[in-house]
Every structure is written in structure tokens, then in C-alpha cells.
Amino acid sequence: MNTDIQPSQEDMHTLALRLGSVFSPATPVSHATLFAGRRSQLEEISDSVSQRGLHTVLFGERGVGKTSLANVFPEFLRNAGIDDLIVSKVNCDSTDNFSSIWRKALREIQISMESPSMGFAPHNVTTSETLDLLLQDDPSPEDIRYLLQRVGGHPLLVIDEYDRLEDGSVSRLMADTIKALSDHSVNATIILVGVADTVDELIAEHQSIDRCLVQVHMPRMSMEELADILDNGLVQVGMEIADTARFLITFLSQGLPHYTHLLGLIAARLAVGQERLQVIEADAEHSIRLAVHQAQQSTLDSYTSATSSSRKDNLFKQVLLSCALAPTDELGFFTARDVSEPMSRIMGKPYRVAAFARHLEQFCKPERGPVLQKQGVRRRYRYRFINPLLQPYVLFHGLSHRLITIDSLERKPN
């Protein structure tokens, strides 16, 4: 790509506006051209669609891109030649029950019906109705199976935010529905999407449907996948990014695509403001400071609650930053010992666990959020951020307030 040719100021203004269509920090991705990574998850979901009797549970941390994947994979399937899909995507809320979920889902699907006409020359009249109009007041799993079996084509029902349901009976009824669809080999696929560490947290009855349930875990994205988000977005508007800037943005995003979109959007607009078509490291560094001010209010409130203190010599900001820098397992958990090394680096001298153990405990209490979740037994506790989106924000805040420097982070590429 030739970035030496400089567009006019009018072109640059248009380009700055176009960047808002390729980077979307506030909303999930809705088009396959803007989606990156998740190849293995796409293949697993495709298996459940292409094989009768299989259904999917898509689960993982908040903010890892589950809804984006749910939005775009029907487009990937159609591009792969599966063109008889009838897609219905609904979001659950805390007031939903089994009946209301299916009324939402089935109102997106139409069925053709024939009935005889009145008059001297009777003939059949074809009309269309949405499936929810045929649903009984208190439907059973068998009622759902019967209706879906009457649909021509392949209904694909995506039920998002499934973890928000508070009605405990939904899990059992949904498991029975999946089993009924599988037992009758109905050409329909259900995909449940929710925040959870395990399928047990979403579907307590899942053991009865293990054979017909594909369990797809969405971990945090790799730096390579996050880099694809940046590169795919920028190439669509005729821009590119330097290796050092790409590394900095993907490292600080901590596996969460929301922050890659946010930093990518800010950094690219900074470059355009300087009449450049290449995002450089200085743009990425400046985007960190601006991102602190553009954070969601809930994230800002969580940080303030966690770190506020009347004592000027308190260490809450430093300890929380050390938690954000601590190495984690695949579920985002770290130990107190993992916090010791980054804390020593921030403070410029060795810090043992005993010096900040009280702070970790405080972060798990309601008075400070809580912002950390604690698991395990005494002396073997593991911690993680309750809201994953807070972790990168803590890094941004630490960098913008010089609690830590970019050079003290992991080594960047030359």
C-alpha cells in the first residue's frame, strides 16, 4: 500500500468519518467483512448447523466477542453454500420465561398456509403467518418441536444473553426442547449464547443432551486475532499500521476486541488528523490517554470505587494495576503471588504478598465494588476481575498517570 500519496483535506475528513464504520467499540460487529479470527469456533458452530440433531452452546467471559460471532456466522454459512437458513436472533432479559423466549424467536419466522376460498369457484388461498401466532399460551418443548418441523428451510435460532434468565425452569425446558428436536431429527438448530465459565452454568440439565450439544468456548482473543481486527479495518479505508503501534494496541487490549476497536478508532483518527495514512506508535500512545476519558461510565465508576481512599499514601491504584498486569490462566484467574512481580516493578523495590494481601481482600468486598472475584481456600485463593473490561482500563489509567511506562511493559517489536 502506498501511503506517500496525500489525499486532500476534504478526503481526510471523509476518511475520519468512515473509520467509525469499520471500528465499532460501542456495538458488536454485524458484518463478516469486519470480523476477524475465531476460525475454530466458526468451524465448531458450522458442524452443529450442517449435521441434523446437533445444537450449540456458545459461552465465555463478558466482552470476548460472543455476540459479534453470533451476528456474523450466518453470513459465513451462506458464503459456504448453506443458503436455506431462516435466521432468528433474540436477546433474553431477566423477565423472560420459556414461553416469552420462544414468542420472540418464532415471530421472526413465517410459515405458508393454504386454506379454501369462499364463493362459487373455490380454490386454495395461500397466506403467511409468523409462527408465534400458532403458539399456545403455555407451550411445551413438544409444541416447539412440532412448529419448527413444519417450517420449510433450515431455522437457525440464536438465543443470546441466555445467562440473564432468572426463571430456573427455563434450563430444563430448553434441554427438553433440544432433545426433542434431536430425537425427531428436525432440520433446525438452536444456539444458546451466554456469559459463563462452563456449560453447567448455562444449562444445568445439559448432561441429558450431551450427545446432541456442541459446547463452544470463547476464550479471549489472541494478539494475532486482534491484529487482524486492526489490519482488516484499516485496509478497507486505505490505511495501514506500523508494527510497534499494532503491538501496543493488541497488547493493551488484553484479549478483548472492544478495546482493539476503541484504540484502533482513536489512533487512526489521530493519524488522519496529521494527514497521514499510517498509524504510528505515537498515535497508539496518545490513544491510550484519550481512551481513559472515553471509557464507559460504569467502568469509570468501578475504578473510582475500587481505588478511592482518604489517605494520600494508599496503594489501591498500584495494587489494582499489578492485578491487571499479573499473568492469568485461561479463565482469567491469578494468584496473590502472581501480583508480587508487577507490584515490585511498579514500586521500584521488592514487594511480598503480605504487603498487599489486605488490598486484594478489600477488592473482593462490596465497599470497593467488588471488582475482584475470589475462589479457592485460604492461602490458595485465586482472583480475577469481575468485569473483564475493567482490566485494560486499569492499564490505560496507569499509563496515562505514569504509574507505569510503556517501556516497562513486555518488549515491543523493533
PDB file of N, CA and C in Angstrom, residues 69 80 104 113 122 140 175 178 204 287 295 315 330 332 339 351 371:
ATOM      1  N   LEU A  69     -19.763 -12.843  17.064  1.00  0.00           N
ATOM      2  CA  LEU A  69     -19.720 -14.113  16.350  1.00  0.00           C
ATOM      3  C   LEU A  69     -21.127 -14.585  16.007  1.00  0.00           C
ATOM      4  N   ALA A  80     -20.579 -20.224   2.527  1.00  0.00           N
ATOM      5  CA  ALA A  80     -20.071 -21.592   2.361  1.00  0.00           C
ATOM      6  C   ALA A  80     -21.073 -22.485   1.627  1.00  0.00           C
ATOM      7  N   LYS A 104     -40.602 -14.550  21.153  1.00  0.00           N
ATOM      8  CA  LYS A 104     -39.655 -13.645  20.493  1.00  0.00           C
ATOM      9  C   LYS A 104     -39.023 -14.309  19.277  1.00  0.00           C
ATOM     10  N   MET A 113     -49.472 -21.045   4.642  1.00  0.00           N
ATOM     11  CA  MET A 113     -50.625 -21.898   4.933  1.00  0.00           C
ATOM     12  C   MET A 113     -51.640 -21.766   3.813  1.00  0.00           C
ATOM     13  N   PRO A 122     -64.462 -22.283  -5.760  1.00  0.00           N
ATOM     14  CA  PRO A 122     -63.494 -22.385  -4.658  1.00  0.00           C
ATOM     15  C   PRO A 122     -62.108 -22.780  -5.151  1.00  0.00           C
ATOM     16  N   SER A 140     -45.137 -26.260  25.349  1.00  0.00           N
ATOM     17  CA  SER A 140     -44.229 -27.297  25.844  1.00  0.00           C
ATOM     18  C   SER A 140     -43.099 -27.483  24.844  1.00  0.00           C
ATOM     19  N   ALA A 175     -33.501 -27.742  27.586  1.00  0.00           N
ATOM     20  CA  ALA A 175     -32.820 -29.015  27.370  1.00  0.00           C
ATOM     21  C   ALA A 175     -33.777 -30.036  26.763  1.00  0.00           C
ATOM     22  N   ILE A 178     -34.264 -29.187  23.033  1.00  0.00           N
ATOM     23  CA  ILE A 178     -33.119 -29.621  22.226  1.00  0.00           C
ATOM     24  C   ILE A 178     -33.153 -31.126  22.019  1.00  0.00           C
ATOM     25  N   ALA A 204     -28.180 -26.371  33.330  1.00  0.00           N
ATOM     26  CA  ALA A 204     -27.959 -27.337  34.404  1.00  0.00           C
ATOM     27  C   ALA A 204     -28.356 -28.743  33.975  1.00  0.00           C
ATOM     28  N   SER A 287      -3.599   7.532  21.947  1.00  0.00           N
ATOM     29  CA  SER A 287      -4.947   6.954  22.025  1.00  0.00           C
ATOM     30  C   SER A 287      -5.231   6.386  23.415  1.00  0.00           C
ATOM     31  N   ALA A 295     -13.934   6.084  28.337  1.00  0.00           N
ATOM     32  CA  ALA A 295     -14.381   4.819  28.918  1.00  0.00           C
ATOM     33  C   ALA A 295     -15.846   4.896  29.305  1.00  0.00           C
ATOM     34  N   LEU A 315      -2.233   2.472  48.519  1.00  0.00           N
ATOM     35  CA  LEU A 315      -1.656   1.735  47.388  1.00  0.00           C
ATOM     36  C   LEU A 315      -2.724   1.051  46.525  1.00  0.00           C
ATOM     37  N   GLU A 330      -6.382 -19.636  31.732  1.00  0.00           N
ATOM     38  CA  GLU A 330      -7.281 -19.451  30.599  1.00  0.00           C
ATOM     39  C   GLU A 330      -8.639 -18.887  30.997  1.00  0.00           C
ATOM     40  N   GLY A 332      -8.833 -16.443  33.305  1.00  0.00           N
ATOM     41  CA  GLY A 332      -8.588 -15.092  33.800  1.00  0.00           C
ATOM     42  C   GLY A 332      -8.198 -15.005  35.257  1.00  0.00           C
ATOM     43  N   VAL A 339       0.811 -11.384  41.584  1.00  0.00           N
ATOM     44  CA  VAL A 339       0.747  -9.928  41.688  1.00  0.00           C
ATOM     45  C   VAL A 339       2.061  -9.343  42.189  1.00  0.00           C
ATOM     46  N   TYR A 351       8.284  -6.361  46.664  1.00  0.00           N
ATOM     47  CA  TYR A 351       7.048  -6.350  47.448  1.00  0.00           C
ATOM     48  C   TYR A 351       6.567  -7.780  47.624  1.00  0.00           C
ATOM     49  N   VAL A 371     -14.627  -5.496  42.811  1.00  0.00           N
ATOM     50  CA  VAL A 371     -14.052  -5.545  41.463  1.00  0.00           C
ATOM     51  C   VAL A 371     -13.345  -6.859  41.191  1.00  0.00           C
TER      52      VAL A 371
END
